């Protein structure tokens, strides 16, 4: 298996632009997590899906952030409009169940100028 | 709510041992441990469940004290490959919502 796939790996954009991050979880996994990592705040859980349904989005910082999982093999995290404080590494992770080990993707390094 | 890890950083010589602690203010159902190398994604080491046994991963072991809401990671006879940042991920009972700790930077010197 190729593991969790994320795209793009790097994104540089200007303040106010829309950013869409993509994730393909490991086949057969039914739990998907989006995290944000910064030096100041560490690794933060943004949203958690189980069987394509958002279970907990309390970590989503504000309405500018939205996430979807239209099917078991694809998820997106969208930021609109983006701001410089959104600059971070965004990880997607999947697991067989909510309790099992999480497999992290390589991450998307987002820079908002 | 973020679990607190200690120490924040530690430097070891190859072959030395280290202990990393993770403390939560909430009752826990499970704890995950991950290691992240610079510029890479976190990699799973082990999971400890409430009422479960102490776990091992190669020469790394961990314990979970439910009453104290703490977990500890024990690195024995450290190797250069152990260098990285270690995170605990704590899950309050039944939520599936893992909150990651502040991280412990570990560097092993030859």
CSV table of N, CA, C and O in Angstrom, one decimal, chain A residues 10-95:
chain,number,residue,atom,x,y,z
A,10,UNK,N,3.7,21.1,-1.0
A,10,UNK,CA,4.0,22.5,-0.6
A,10,UNK,C,3.1,23.4,-1.3
A,10,UNK,O,2.7,23.2,-2.5
A,11,UNK,N,2.6,24.4,-0.6
A,11,UNK,CA,1.7,25.4,-1.1
A,11,UNK,C,2.1,26.8,-0.6
A,11,UNK,O,2.2,27.0,0.6
A,12,UNK,N,2.3,27.7,-1.6
A,12,UNK,CA,2.6,29.1,-1.2
A,12,UNK,C,1.5,29.9,-1.9
A,12,UNK,O,1.3,29.8,-3.1
A,13,UNK,N,0.8,30.7,-1.1
A,13,UNK,CA,-0.3,31.5,-1.6
A,13,UNK,C,-0.3,32.8,-0.9
A,13,UNK,O,0.4,33.1,0.0
A,14,UNK,N,-1.1,33.7,-1.5
A,14,UNK,CA,-1.2,35.1,-0.9
A,14,UNK,C,-2.4,35.2,0.0
A,14,UNK,O,-3.5,34.5,-0.3
A,15,UNK,N,-2.4,36.0,0.9
A,15,UNK,CA,-3.5,36.2,1.8
A,15,UNK,C,-4.8,36.5,1.0
A,15,UNK,O,-4.7,37.3,0.0
A,16,UNK,N,-5.8,35.9,1.5
A,16,UNK,CA,-7.1,36.1,0.8
A,16,UNK,C,-7.5,35.0,-0.2
A,16,UNK,O,-8.6,34.9,-0.6
A,17,UNK,N,-6.5,34.3,-0.7
A,17,UNK,CA,-6.7,33.2,-1.7
A,17,UNK,C,-7.3,32.0,-1.0
A,17,UNK,O,-7.1,31.7,0.2
A,18,UNK,N,-8.0,31.2,-1.8
A,18,UNK,CA,-8.6,29.9,-1.4
A,18,UNK,C,-7.5,28.8,-1.5
A,18,UNK,O,-6.8,28.8,-2.5
A,19,UNK,N,-7.4,28.0,-0.5
A,19,UNK,CA,-6.5,26.9,-0.5
A,19,UNK,C,-7.2,25.6,-0.3
A,19,UNK,O,-8.1,25.5,0.6
A,20,UNK,N,-6.9,24.6,-1.1
A,20,UNK,CA,-7.5,23.3,-0.9
A,20,UNK,C,-6.4,22.2,-0.8
A,20,UNK,O,-5.6,22.1,-1.6
A,21,UNK,N,-6.5,21.5,0.4
A,21,UNK,CA,-5.5,20.4,0.6
A,21,UNK,C,-6.3,19.1,0.4
A,21,UNK,O,-7.5,19.0,0.8
A,22,UNK,N,-5.6,18.1,-0.1
A,22,UNK,CA,-6.2,16.9,-0.4
A,22,UNK,C,-5.6,15.7,0.3
A,22,UNK,O,-4.4,15.7,0.6
A,23,UNK,N,-6.4,14.7,0.5
A,23,UNK,CA,-5.9,13.5,1.2
A,23,UNK,C,-6.5,12.3,0.7
A,23,UNK,O,-7.8,12.2,0.5
A,24,UNK,N,-5.7,11.2,0.5
A,24,UNK,CA,-6.2,9.9,0.2
A,24,UNK,C,-5.8,9.0,1.3
A,24,UNK,O,-4.6,8.7,1.4
A,25,UNK,N,-6.8,8.5,2.1
A,25,UNK,CA,-6.4,7.6,3.2
A,25,UNK,C,-6.0,6.2,2.7
A,25,UNK,O,-6.2,5.9,1.5
A,26,UNK,N,-5.5,5.4,3.6
A,26,UNK,CA,-5.1,4.0,3.2
A,26,UNK,C,-6.4,3.2,3.0
A,26,UNK,O,-7.4,3.4,3.8
A,27,UNK,N,-6.4,2.4,1.9
A,27,UNK,CA,-7.6,1.7,1.6
A,27,UNK,C,-8.0,0.7,2.7
A,27,UNK,O,-7.2,0.1,3.3
A,28,UNK,N,-9.3,0.8,3.1
A,28,UNK,CA,-9.8,-0.1,4.2
A,28,UNK,C,-9.9,0.6,5.5
A,28,UNK,O,-10.5,0.1,6.4
A,29,UNK,N,-9.2,1.8,5.6
A,29,UNK,CA,-9.3,2.5,6.9
A,29,UNK,C,-10.6,3.3,6.9
A,29,UNK,O,-11.0,3.9,5.9
A,30,UNK,N,-11.3,3.3,8.0
A,30,UNK,CA,-12.6,4.1,8.1
A,30,UNK,C,-12.5,5.3,8.9
A,30,UNK,O,-13.6,6.0,9.1
A,31,UNK,N,-11.4,5.6,9.5
A,31,UNK,CA,-11.3,6.9,10.3
A,31,UNK,C,-10.2,7.8,9.6
A,31,UNK,O,-9.1,7.3,9.2
A,32,UNK,N,-10.5,9.0,9.6
A,32,UNK,CA,-9.6,10.0,9.0
A,32,UNK,C,-9.5,11.2,9.8
A,32,UNK,O,-10.5,11.7,10.3
A,33,UNK,N,-8.3,11.7,10.0
A,33,UNK,CA,-8.0,12.9,10.9
A,33,UNK,C,-7.3,13.9,10.1
A,33,UNK,O,-6.4,13.6,9.3
A,34,UNK,N,-7.6,15.2,10.3
A,34,UNK,CA,-6.8,16.3,9.8
A,34,UNK,C,-6.2,17.0,11.0
A,34,UNK,O,-6.9,17.4,12.0
A,35,UNK,N,-4.9,17.2,10.9
A,35,UNK,CA,-4.1,17.9,12.0
A,35,UNK,C,-3.4,19.1,11.4
A,35,UNK,O,-3.1,19.2,10.2
A,36,UNK,N,-3.1,20.0,12.3
A,36,UNK,CA,-2.2,21.2,11.9
A,36,UNK,C,-1.1,21.2,12.9
A,36,UNK,O,-1.3,21.1,14.1
A,37,UNK,N,0.1,21.5,12.4
A,37,UNK,CA,1.3,21.5,13.3
A,37,UNK,C,2.0,22.8,13.1
A,37,UNK,O,2.4,23.2,12.0
A,38,UNK,N,2.2,23.5,14.2
A,38,UNK,CA,3.1,24.7,14.2
A,38,UNK,C,4.0,24.7,15.4
A,38,UNK,O,3.8,23.9,16.4
A,39,UNK,N,5.0,25.5,15.4
A,39,UNK,CA,6.0,25.5,16.5
A,39,UNK,C,5.3,26.0,17.8
A,39,UNK,O,5.5,25.4,18.9
A,40,UNK,N,4.4,26.9,17.6
A,40,UNK,CA,3.8,27.5,18.8
A,40,UNK,C,2.7,26.6,19.4
A,40,UNK,O,2.6,26.5,20.7
A,41,UNK,N,1.9,26.0,18.6
A,41,UNK,CA,0.7,25.2,19.1
A,41,UNK,C,0.9,23.7,19.1
A,41,UNK,O,0.0,23.0,19.5
A,42,UNK,N,2.0,23.3,18.5
A,42,UNK,CA,2.2,21.8,18.4
A,42,UNK,C,1.3,21.2,17.4
A,42,UNK,O,0.9,21.8,16.4
A,43,UNK,N,0.9,19.9,17.6
A,43,UNK,CA,0.1,19.1,16.7
A,43,UNK,C,-1.4,19.2,17.2
A,43,UNK,O,-1.7,18.7,18.3
A,44,UNK,N,-2.3,19.9,16.4
A,44,UNK,CA,-3.6,20.1,16.8
A,44,UNK,C,-4.6,19.3,15.9
A,44,UNK,O,-4.4,19.3,14.7
A,45,UNK,N,-5.5,18.6,16.5
A,45,UNK,CA,-6.6,17.9,15.7
A,45,UNK,C,-7.6,18.9,15.3
A,45,UNK,O,-8.2,19.7,16.1
A,46,UNK,N,-7.8,19.0,14.0
A,46,UNK,CA,-8.8,19.9,13.4
A,46,UNK,C,-10.2,19.2,13.3
A,46,UNK,O,-11.2,19.8,13.7
A,47,UNK,N,-10.2,18.1,12.7
A,47,UNK,CA,-11.5,17.4,12.4
A,47,UNK,C,-11.2,15.9,12.3
A,47,UNK,O,-10.2,15.5,11.9
A,48,UNK,N,-12.3,15.1,12.7
A,48,UNK,CA,-12.2,13.6,12.6
A,48,UNK,C,-13.4,13.1,11.9
A,48,UNK,O,-14.5,13.5,12.3
A,49,UNK,N,-13.2,12.2,10.9
A,49,UNK,CA,-14.3,11.6,10.2
A,49,UNK,C,-14.3,10.1,10.6
A,49,UNK,O,-13.2,9.5,10.7
A,50,UNK,N,-15.5,9.5,10.6
A,50,UNK,CA,-15.6,8.1,10.8
A,50,UNK,C,-16.6,7.6,9.7
A,50,UNK,O,-17.7,8.2,9.7
A,51,UNK,N,-16.2,6.7,8.9
A,51,UNK,CA,-17.1,6.2,7.8
A,51,UNK,C,-17.6,7.4,7.0
A,51,UNK,O,-18.8,7.5,6.7
A,52,UNK,N,-16.7,8.4,6.7
A,52,UNK,CA,-17.0,9.5,5.8
A,52,UNK,C,-17.8,10.6,6.5
A,52,UNK,O,-18.1,11.6,5.9
A,53,UNK,N,-18.2,10.4,7.7
A,53,UNK,CA,-19.1,11.3,8.5
A,53,UNK,C,-18.2,12.1,9.4
A,53,UNK,O,-17.5,11.5,10.2
A,54,UNK,N,-18.3,13.5,9.4
A,54,UNK,CA,-17.6,14.3,10.4
A,54,UNK,C,-18.1,14.0,11.8
A,54,UNK,O,-19.3,14.2,12.1
A,55,UNK,N,-17.3,13.6,12.7
A,55,UNK,CA,-17.7,13.2,14.1
A,55,UNK,C,-17.4,14.4,15.0
A,55,UNK,O,-18.2,14.7,15.9
A,56,UNK,N,-16.3,15.0,14.9
A,56,UNK,CA,-15.8,16.1,15.8
A,56,UNK,C,-15.1,17.1,15.0
A,56,UNK,O,-14.0,16.8,14.5
A,57,UNK,N,-15.6,18.3,14.9
A,57,UNK,CA,-14.9,19.4,14.2
A,57,UNK,C,-14.6,20.5,15.1
A,57,UNK,O,-14.4,21.7,14.7
A,58,UNK,N,-14.6,20.2,16.4
A,58,UNK,CA,-14.4,21.3,17.4
A,58,UNK,C,-13.0,22.0,17.3
A,58,UNK,O,-12.8,23.0,17.8
A,59,UNK,N,-12.1,21.3,16.6
A,59,UNK,CA,-10.8,21.8,16.5
A,59,UNK,C,-10.6,22.8,15.3
A,59,UNK,O,-9.6,23.4,15.1
A,60,UNK,N,-11.6,22.8,14.4
A,60,UNK,CA,-11.6,23.7,13.3
A,60,UNK,C,-11.5,25.2,13.8
A,60,UNK,O,-12.5,25.6,14.5
A,61,UNK,N,-10.5,25.9,13.5
A,61,UNK,CA,-10.3,27.2,14.1
A,61,UNK,C,-11.4,28.2,13.9
A,61,UNK,O,-11.8,29.0,14.8
A,62,UNK,N,-12.0,28.3,12.7
A,62,UNK,CA,-13.1,29.3,12.5
A,62,UNK,C,-13.7,28.9,11.2
A,62,UNK,O,-13.4,27.9,10.5
A,63,UNK,N,-14.7,29.7,10.8
A,63,UNK,CA,-15.6,29.4,9.6
A,63,UNK,C,-14.8,29.4,8.3
A,63,UNK,O,-15.3,28.9,7.3
A,64,UNK,N,-13.6,30.0,8.3
A,64,UNK,CA,-12.8,30.0,7.1
A,64,UNK,C,-12.3,28.6,6.7
A,64,UNK,O,-12.0,28.3,5.6
A,65,UNK,N,-12.4,27.7,7.7
A,65,UNK,CA,-11.9,26.3,7.5
A,65,UNK,C,-13.1,25.4,7.3
A,65,UNK,O,-14.1,25.5,8.0
A,66,UNK,N,-13.0,24.5,6.3
A,66,UNK,CA,-14.1,23.5,6.1
A,66,UNK,C,-13.4,22.2,5.6
A,66,UNK,O,-12.4,22.3,4.9
A,67,UNK,N,-14.0,21.1,5.9
A,67,UNK,CA,-13.5,19.8,5.4
A,67,UNK,C,-14.6,18.9,5.0
A,67,UNK,O,-15.7,19.0,5.5
A,68,UNK,N,-14.3,18.1,3.9
A,68,UNK,CA,-15.3,17.2,3.4
A,68,UNK,C,-14.7,15.9,3.2
A,68,UNK,O,-13.5,15.7,3.0
A,69,UNK,N,-15.5,14.9,3.2
A,69,UNK,CA,-15.1,13.5,2.8
A,69,UNK,C,-16.2,12.9,2.0
A,69,UNK,O,-17.1,12.2,2.5
A,70,UNK,N,-16.2,13.1,0.7
A,70,UNK,CA,-17.3,12.7,-0.2
A,70,UNK,C,-17.3,11.2,-0.3
A,70,UNK,O,-18.4,10.6,-0.6
A,71,UNK,N,-16.2,10.5,-0.1
A,71,UNK,CA,-16.2,9.0,-0.2
A,71,UNK,C,-15.0,8.5,0.6
A,71,UNK,O,-14.2,9.3,1.2
A,72,UNK,N,-14.9,7.2,0.7
A,72,UNK,CA,-14.0,6.6,1.6
A,72,UNK,C,-12.5,6.8,1.2
A,72,UNK,O,-11.6,6.5,2.0
A,73,UNK,N,-12.3,7.3,0.0
A,73,UNK,CA,-10.9,7.4,-0.5
A,73,UNK,C,-10.4,8.8,-0.8
A,73,UNK,O,-9.4,9.0,-1.4
A,74,UNK,N,-11.2,9.8,-0.3
A,74,UNK,CA,-10.8,11.1,-0.6
A,74,UNK,C,-11.4,12.1,0.5
A,74,UNK,O,-12.5,12.0,0.8
A,75,UNK,N,-10.5,13.1,0.9
A,75,UNK,CA,-11.0,14.1,1.8
A,75,UNK,C,-10.3,15.4,1.4
A,75,UNK,O,-9.1,15.4,0.9
A,76,UNK,N,-10.9,16.5,1.6
A,76,UNK,CA,-10.3,17.8,1.4
A,76,UNK,C,-10.5,18.7,2.6
A,76,UNK,O,-11.4,18.6,3.4
A,77,UNK,N,-9.5,19.6,2.8
A,77,UNK,CA,-9.5,20.6,3.8
A,77,UNK,C,-9.4,21.9,3.0
A,77,UNK,O,-8.4,22.1,2.3
A,78,UNK,N,-10.3,22.8,3.2
A,78,UNK,CA,-10.3,24.1,2.5
A,78,UNK,C,-10.2,25.3,3.4
A,78,UNK,O,-10.9,25.3,4.5
A,79,UNK,N,-9.4,26.2,3.0
A,79,UNK,CA,-9.3,27.5,3.8
A,79,UNK,C,-9.7,28.6,2.8
A,79,UNK,O,-9.0,28.8,1.8
A,80,UNK,N,-10.7,29.3,3.2
A,80,UNK,CA,-11.1,30.4,2.4
A,80,UNK,C,-11.8,31.5,3.2
A,80,UNK,O,-12.8,31.3,3.9
A,81,UNK,N,-11.2,32.7,3.2
A,81,UNK,CA,-9.9,33.1,2.7
A,81,UNK,C,-8.7,32.8,3.6
A,81,UNK,O,-8.9,32.7,4.8
A,82,UNK,N,-7.6,32.6,3.0
A,82,UNK,CA,-6.4,32.2,3.8
A,82,UNK,C,-5.8,33.5,4.4
A,82,UNK,O,-5.9,34.6,3.9
A,83,UNK,N,-5.2,33.3,5.6
A,83,UNK,CA,-4.5,34.3,6.3
A,83,UNK,C,-3.1,33.9,6.6
A,83,UNK,O,-2.8,32.7,6.7
A,84,UNK,N,-2.1,34.8,6.8
A,84,UNK,CA,-0.8,34.4,7.2
A,84,UNK,C,-0.7,33.5,8.4
A,84,UNK,O,0.2,32.6,8.5
A,85,UNK,N,-1.6,33.7,9.4
A,85,UNK,CA,-1.5,32.8,10.6
A,85,UNK,C,-1.9,31.4,10.3
A,85,UNK,O,-1.8,30.5,11.2
A,86,UNK,N,-2.4,31.1,9.1
A,86,UNK,CA,-2.8,29.7,8.7
A,86,UNK,C,-1.5,29.0,8.3
A,86,UNK,O,-1.6,27.8,8.1
A,87,UNK,N,-0.4,29.6,8.2
A,87,UNK,CA,0.8,29.0,7.7
A,87,UNK,C,1.2,27.9,8.7
A,87,UNK,O,1.3,28.1,9.9
A,88,UNK,N,1.4,26.7,8.2
A,88,UNK,CA,1.6,25.5,9.1
A,88,UNK,C,1.9,24.3,8.2
A,88,UNK,O,1.7,24.4,7.0
A,89,UNK,N,2.2,23.2,8.9
A,89,UNK,CA,2.1,21.9,8.2
A,89,UNK,C,0.8,21.2,8.5
A,89,UNK,O,0.5,21.1,9.7
A,90,UNK,N,0.1,20.8,7.5
A,90,UNK,CA,-1.2,20.1,7.7
A,90,UNK,C,-1.0,18.7,7.4
A,90,UNK,O,-0.6,18.3,6.3
A,91,UNK,N,-1.3,17.8,8.4
A,91,UNK,CA,-1.2,16.4,8.2
A,91,UNK,C,-2.6,15.8,8.1
A,91,UNK,O,-3.5,16.2,8.8
A,92,UNK,N,-2.7,14.8,7.3
A,92,UNK,CA,-3.9,13.9,7.2
A,92,UNK,C,-3.4,12.5,7.8
A,92,UNK,O,-2.3,12.1,7.5
A,93,UNK,N,-4.3,11.9,8.5
A,93,UNK,CA,-3.9,10.6,9.1
A,93,UNK,C,-5.1,9.7,9.0
A,93,UNK,O,-6.3,10.2,9.0
A,94,UNK,N,-4.9,8.4,8.8
A,94,UNK,CA,-6.1,7.5,8.8
A,94,UNK,C,-5.8,6.3,9.7
A,94,UNK,O,-4.6,6.0,10.0
A,95,UNK,N,-6.8,5.6,10.1
A,95,UNK,CA,-6.7,4.4,10.9
A,95,UNK,C,-7.8,3.5,10.6
A,95,UNK,O,-8.9,3.9,10.1
